[in-house]
Coordinates of C-alpha atoms in Angstrom, one line a residue:
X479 CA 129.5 183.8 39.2
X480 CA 130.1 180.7 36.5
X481 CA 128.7 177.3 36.9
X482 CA 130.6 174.8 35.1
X483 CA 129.2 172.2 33.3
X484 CA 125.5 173.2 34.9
X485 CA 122.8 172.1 32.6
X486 CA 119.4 174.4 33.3
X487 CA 116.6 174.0 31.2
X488 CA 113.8 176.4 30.6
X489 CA 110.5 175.1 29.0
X490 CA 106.6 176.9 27.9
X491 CA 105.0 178.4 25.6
X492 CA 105.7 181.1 23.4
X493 CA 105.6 185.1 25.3
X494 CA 106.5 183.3 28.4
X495 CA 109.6 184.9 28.5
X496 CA 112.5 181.9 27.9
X497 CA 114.3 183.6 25.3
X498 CA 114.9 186.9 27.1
X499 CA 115.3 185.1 30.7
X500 CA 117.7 182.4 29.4
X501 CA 120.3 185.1 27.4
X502 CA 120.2 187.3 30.9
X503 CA 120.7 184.2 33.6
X504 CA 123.5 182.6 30.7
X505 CA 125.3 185.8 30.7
X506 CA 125.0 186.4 34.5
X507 CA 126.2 182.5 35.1
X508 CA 129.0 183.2 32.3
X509 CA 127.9 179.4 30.4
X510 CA 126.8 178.8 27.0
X511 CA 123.2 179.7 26.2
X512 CA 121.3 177.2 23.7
X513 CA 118.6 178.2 21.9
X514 CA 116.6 175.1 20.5
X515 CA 113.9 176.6 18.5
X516 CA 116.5 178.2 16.2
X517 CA 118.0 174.9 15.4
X518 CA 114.0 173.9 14.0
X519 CA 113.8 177.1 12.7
X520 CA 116.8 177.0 10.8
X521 CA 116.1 173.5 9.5
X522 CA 112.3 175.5 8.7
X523 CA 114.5 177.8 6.6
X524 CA 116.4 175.4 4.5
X525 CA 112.5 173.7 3.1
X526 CA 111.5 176.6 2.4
X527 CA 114.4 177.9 0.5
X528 CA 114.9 174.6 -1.8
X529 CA 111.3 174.6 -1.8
X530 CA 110.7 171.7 0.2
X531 CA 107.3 170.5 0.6
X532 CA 106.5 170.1 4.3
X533 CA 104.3 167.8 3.9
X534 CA 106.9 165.7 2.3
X535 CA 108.1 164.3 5.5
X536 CA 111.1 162.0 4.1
X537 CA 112.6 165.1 2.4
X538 CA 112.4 166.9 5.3
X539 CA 114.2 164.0 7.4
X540 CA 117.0 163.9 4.7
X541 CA 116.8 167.3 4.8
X542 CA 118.4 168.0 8.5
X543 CA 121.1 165.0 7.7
X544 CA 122.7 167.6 5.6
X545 CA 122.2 170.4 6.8
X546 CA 124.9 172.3 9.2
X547 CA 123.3 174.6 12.2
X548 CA 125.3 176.1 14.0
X549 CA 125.3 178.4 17.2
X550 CA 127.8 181.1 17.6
X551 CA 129.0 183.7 19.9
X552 CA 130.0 183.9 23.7
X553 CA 127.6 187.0 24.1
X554 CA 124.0 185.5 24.1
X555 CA 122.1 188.3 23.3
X556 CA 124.2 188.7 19.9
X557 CA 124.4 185.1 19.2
X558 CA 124.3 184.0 15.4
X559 CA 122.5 181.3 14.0
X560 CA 124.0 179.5 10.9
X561 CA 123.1 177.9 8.3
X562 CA 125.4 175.9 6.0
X563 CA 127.7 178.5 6.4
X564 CA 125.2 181.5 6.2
X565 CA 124.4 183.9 9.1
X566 CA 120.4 183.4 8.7
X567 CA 119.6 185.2 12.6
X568 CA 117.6 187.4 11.4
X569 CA 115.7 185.5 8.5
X570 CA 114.6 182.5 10.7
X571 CA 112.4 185.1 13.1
X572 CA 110.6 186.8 9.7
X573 CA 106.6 186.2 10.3
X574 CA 106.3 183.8 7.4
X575 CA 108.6 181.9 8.8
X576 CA 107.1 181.3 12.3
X577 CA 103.8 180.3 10.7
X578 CA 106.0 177.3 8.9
X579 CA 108.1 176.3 12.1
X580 CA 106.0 173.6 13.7
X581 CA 105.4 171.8 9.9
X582 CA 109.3 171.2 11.1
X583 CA 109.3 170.3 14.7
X584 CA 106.3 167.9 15.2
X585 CA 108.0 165.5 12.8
X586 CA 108.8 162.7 15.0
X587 CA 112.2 161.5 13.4
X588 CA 113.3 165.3 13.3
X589 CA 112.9 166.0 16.7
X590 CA 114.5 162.5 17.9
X591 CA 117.9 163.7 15.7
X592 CA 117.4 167.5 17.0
X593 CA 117.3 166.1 20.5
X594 CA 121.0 164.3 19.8
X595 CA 122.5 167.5 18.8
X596 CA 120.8 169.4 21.5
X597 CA 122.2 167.0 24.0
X598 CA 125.8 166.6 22.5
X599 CA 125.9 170.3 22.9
X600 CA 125.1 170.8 25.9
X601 CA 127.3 168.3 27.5
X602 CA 130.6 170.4 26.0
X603 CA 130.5 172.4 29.4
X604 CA 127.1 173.1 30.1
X605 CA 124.2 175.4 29.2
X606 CA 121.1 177.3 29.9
X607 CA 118.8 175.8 27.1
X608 CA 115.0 176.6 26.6
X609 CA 113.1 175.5 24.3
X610 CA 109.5 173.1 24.8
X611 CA 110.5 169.7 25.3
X612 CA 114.3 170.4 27.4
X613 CA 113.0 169.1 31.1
X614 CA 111.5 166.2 29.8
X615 CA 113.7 165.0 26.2
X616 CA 116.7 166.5 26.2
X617 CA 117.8 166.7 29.4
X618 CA 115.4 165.2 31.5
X619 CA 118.5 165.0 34.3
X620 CA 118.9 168.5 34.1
X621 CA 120.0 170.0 37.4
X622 CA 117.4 172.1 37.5
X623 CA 114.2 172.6 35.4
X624 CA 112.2 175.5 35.1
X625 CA 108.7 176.1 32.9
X626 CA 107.4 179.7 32.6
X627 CA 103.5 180.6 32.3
X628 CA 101.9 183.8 31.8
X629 CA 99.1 184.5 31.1
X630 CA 97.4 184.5 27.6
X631 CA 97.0 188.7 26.6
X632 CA 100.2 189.0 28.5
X633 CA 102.0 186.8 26.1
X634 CA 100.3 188.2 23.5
X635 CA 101.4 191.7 24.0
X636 CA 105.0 190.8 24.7
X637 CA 104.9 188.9 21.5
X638 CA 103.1 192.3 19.2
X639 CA 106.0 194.3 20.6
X640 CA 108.7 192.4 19.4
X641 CA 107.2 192.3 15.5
X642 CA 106.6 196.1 16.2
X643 CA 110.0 196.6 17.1
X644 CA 111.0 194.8 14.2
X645 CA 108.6 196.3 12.1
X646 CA 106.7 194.0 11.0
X647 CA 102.7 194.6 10.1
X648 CA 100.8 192.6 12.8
X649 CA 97.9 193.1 15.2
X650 CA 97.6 192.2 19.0
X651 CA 94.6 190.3 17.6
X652 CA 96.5 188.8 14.8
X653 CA 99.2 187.9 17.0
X654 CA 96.6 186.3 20.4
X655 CA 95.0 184.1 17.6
X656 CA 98.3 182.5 15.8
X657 CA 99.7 182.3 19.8
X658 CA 96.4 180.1 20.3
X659 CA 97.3 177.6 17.2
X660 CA 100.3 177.2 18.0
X661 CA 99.7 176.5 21.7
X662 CA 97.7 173.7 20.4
X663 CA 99.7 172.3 18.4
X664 CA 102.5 172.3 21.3
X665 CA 100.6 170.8 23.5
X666 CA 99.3 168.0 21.5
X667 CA 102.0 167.0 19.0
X668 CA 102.8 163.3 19.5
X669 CA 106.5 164.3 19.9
X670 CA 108.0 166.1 22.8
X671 CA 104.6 167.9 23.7
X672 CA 105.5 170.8 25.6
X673 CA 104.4 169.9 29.4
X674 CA 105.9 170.7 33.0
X675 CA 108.5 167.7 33.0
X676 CA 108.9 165.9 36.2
X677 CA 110.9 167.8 38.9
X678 CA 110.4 171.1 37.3
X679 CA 109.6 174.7 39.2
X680 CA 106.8 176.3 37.5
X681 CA 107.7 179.9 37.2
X682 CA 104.6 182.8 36.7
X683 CA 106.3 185.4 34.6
X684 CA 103.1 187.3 33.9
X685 CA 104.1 190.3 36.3
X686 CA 107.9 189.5 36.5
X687 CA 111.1 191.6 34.9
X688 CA 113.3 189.4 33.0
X689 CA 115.8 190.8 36.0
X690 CA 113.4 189.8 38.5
X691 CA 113.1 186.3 36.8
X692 CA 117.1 185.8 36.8
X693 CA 117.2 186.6 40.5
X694 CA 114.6 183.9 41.4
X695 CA 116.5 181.2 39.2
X696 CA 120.1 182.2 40.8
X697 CA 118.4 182.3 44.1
X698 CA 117.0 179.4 44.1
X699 CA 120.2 177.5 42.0
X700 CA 122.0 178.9 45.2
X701 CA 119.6 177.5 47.7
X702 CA 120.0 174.1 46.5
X703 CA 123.5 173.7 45.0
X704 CA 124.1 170.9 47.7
X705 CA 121.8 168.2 45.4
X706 CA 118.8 169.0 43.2
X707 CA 115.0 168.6 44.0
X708 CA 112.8 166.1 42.1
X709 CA 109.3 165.0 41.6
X710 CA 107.6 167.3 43.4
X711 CA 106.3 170.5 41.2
X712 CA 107.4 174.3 42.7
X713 CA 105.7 177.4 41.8
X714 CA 107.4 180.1 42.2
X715 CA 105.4 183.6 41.1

C-alpha cells in the first residue's frame, strides 16, 4: 500500500512510542519517514563539537546556517543522519548528548529555520514525520495528525531499555527523573511547545504494540481517505 504525497504527523513526548511507530507505518505505506529530532540533535552535535557555548544563542543561529543535515536511506529503520558529510547516527543518541538537545531546540530562531527544512522536505512526495511541534508548526494541514500518550513509568521503562540495549549505564530512576525535565521543558518552551494540535487523534500507546499502533493509524487513514477530520480531538486507546 503507498500513499503518495500523504503528509502524517506524529507528535508527544519522549517513550510515547513515535520513533518506532513512525519507521513501521513509513515502511508499511512505502513513503519517506522524517525524523525531526535528529535534525536538532545533529545541529546539538555540531556545538558541542566546535565547542559552542549554548548559551551563546547567536552562535548557535549562525551555527545551523552552515551546517548540512541530512537524512538518508529508503529503509527507515536503517536511516543515517548526516552531518557535514559525516554519518553521526549513532553519536547524536549518546546520553550526553540528549541532556544537551533542548539548549538547541527551544531557541526560537532555530526552530523557525528547522521548521522550513522540515516542511521543504516533506513536500518532495510526502512523509510520516514525528517529532513535538509537527501537527501544529510544521504541517499544521497535515492530512492527518496523531499525538501518542502513555503513561509516565511506561515511558520510562521503554526509554531504560533502549540505553540498556545500547549499553549505556542508566537507572529506571535516572531515566523517570531526566524524562520529567524534559517534559517540562516541552511543554512550556515559548517555541513550538509540544501540545495536541488542532484536529489531532490522541493515541494511548501505554498498552499497544508498535504493530498494534500501525494498524489503528492505517485503519483509520483508510476510514477517512475520502476528506480528513478537523477540530474535534479523537482518542483512540
Amino acid at each position: 500500500m503507498k500513499h503518495n504525497h500523504l503528509i502524517i504527523a506524529i507528535d508527544g513526548p519522549a517513550g510515547s512510542g513515535k520513533s518506532s511507530t513512525a519507521k513501521a507505518l513509513a515502511k508499511r505505506i512505502k513513503t519517506p519517514y522524517i525524523d525531526t529530532g535528529a535534525m536538532y540533535r545533529a545541529l546539538t552535535l555540531k556545538a558541542m563539537n566546535e565547542r559552542i557555548s549554548f548559551d551563546n544563542k547567536k552562535a548557535l543561529v549562525g551555527l545551523l546556517k552552515k551546517a548540512k543535515i541530512e537524512l538518508t536511506g529508503k529503509d527507515p529503520f536503517s536511516q543515517k543522519v548526516w552531518l557535514d558529510g559525516k554519518d553521526v547516527t549513532h553519536d547524536i543518541r549518546l546520553p550526553e548528548l540528549t541532556k544537551n538537545v533542548f539548549y538547541v531546540a527551544q531557541e526560537p530562531q532555530i526552530r523557525r529555520e528547522m521548521v522550513k527544512k522540515q516542511r521543504q522536505m516533506g513536500q518532495k512526495e510526502g512523509a510520516v514525520m514525528e517529532g513535538r511541534d509537527i501537527g501544529t508548526k510544521v504541517f499544521p494541514d497535515a492530512d492527518y495528525k496523531f499525538y501518542f500518550e502513555a503513561n509516565d513509568q511506561i515511558r520510562a521503562k521503554r526509554r531504560y531499555r533502549e540505553l540498556v540495549t545500547a549499553r549505556h549505564k542508566t537507572t529506571l530512576k535516572k531515566v523517570l527523573s531526566d524524562q520529567k525535565k524534559r517534559d517540562s521543558t516541552d511543554y512550556n518552551r515559548r517555541e513550538g511547545p509540544l501540545k495536541v494540535a488542532k484536529g489531532a487523534i490522541i493515541i494511548d500507546t501505554s498498552q499497544l504494540t508498535i504493530d498494534e499502533t500501525v494498524d489503528k493509524i492505517l485503519a483509520l487513514v483508510d476510514s477517512r481517505s475520502g476528506g480528513r477530520k478537523r477540530g474535534k480531538l479523537s482518542r483512540v486507546s
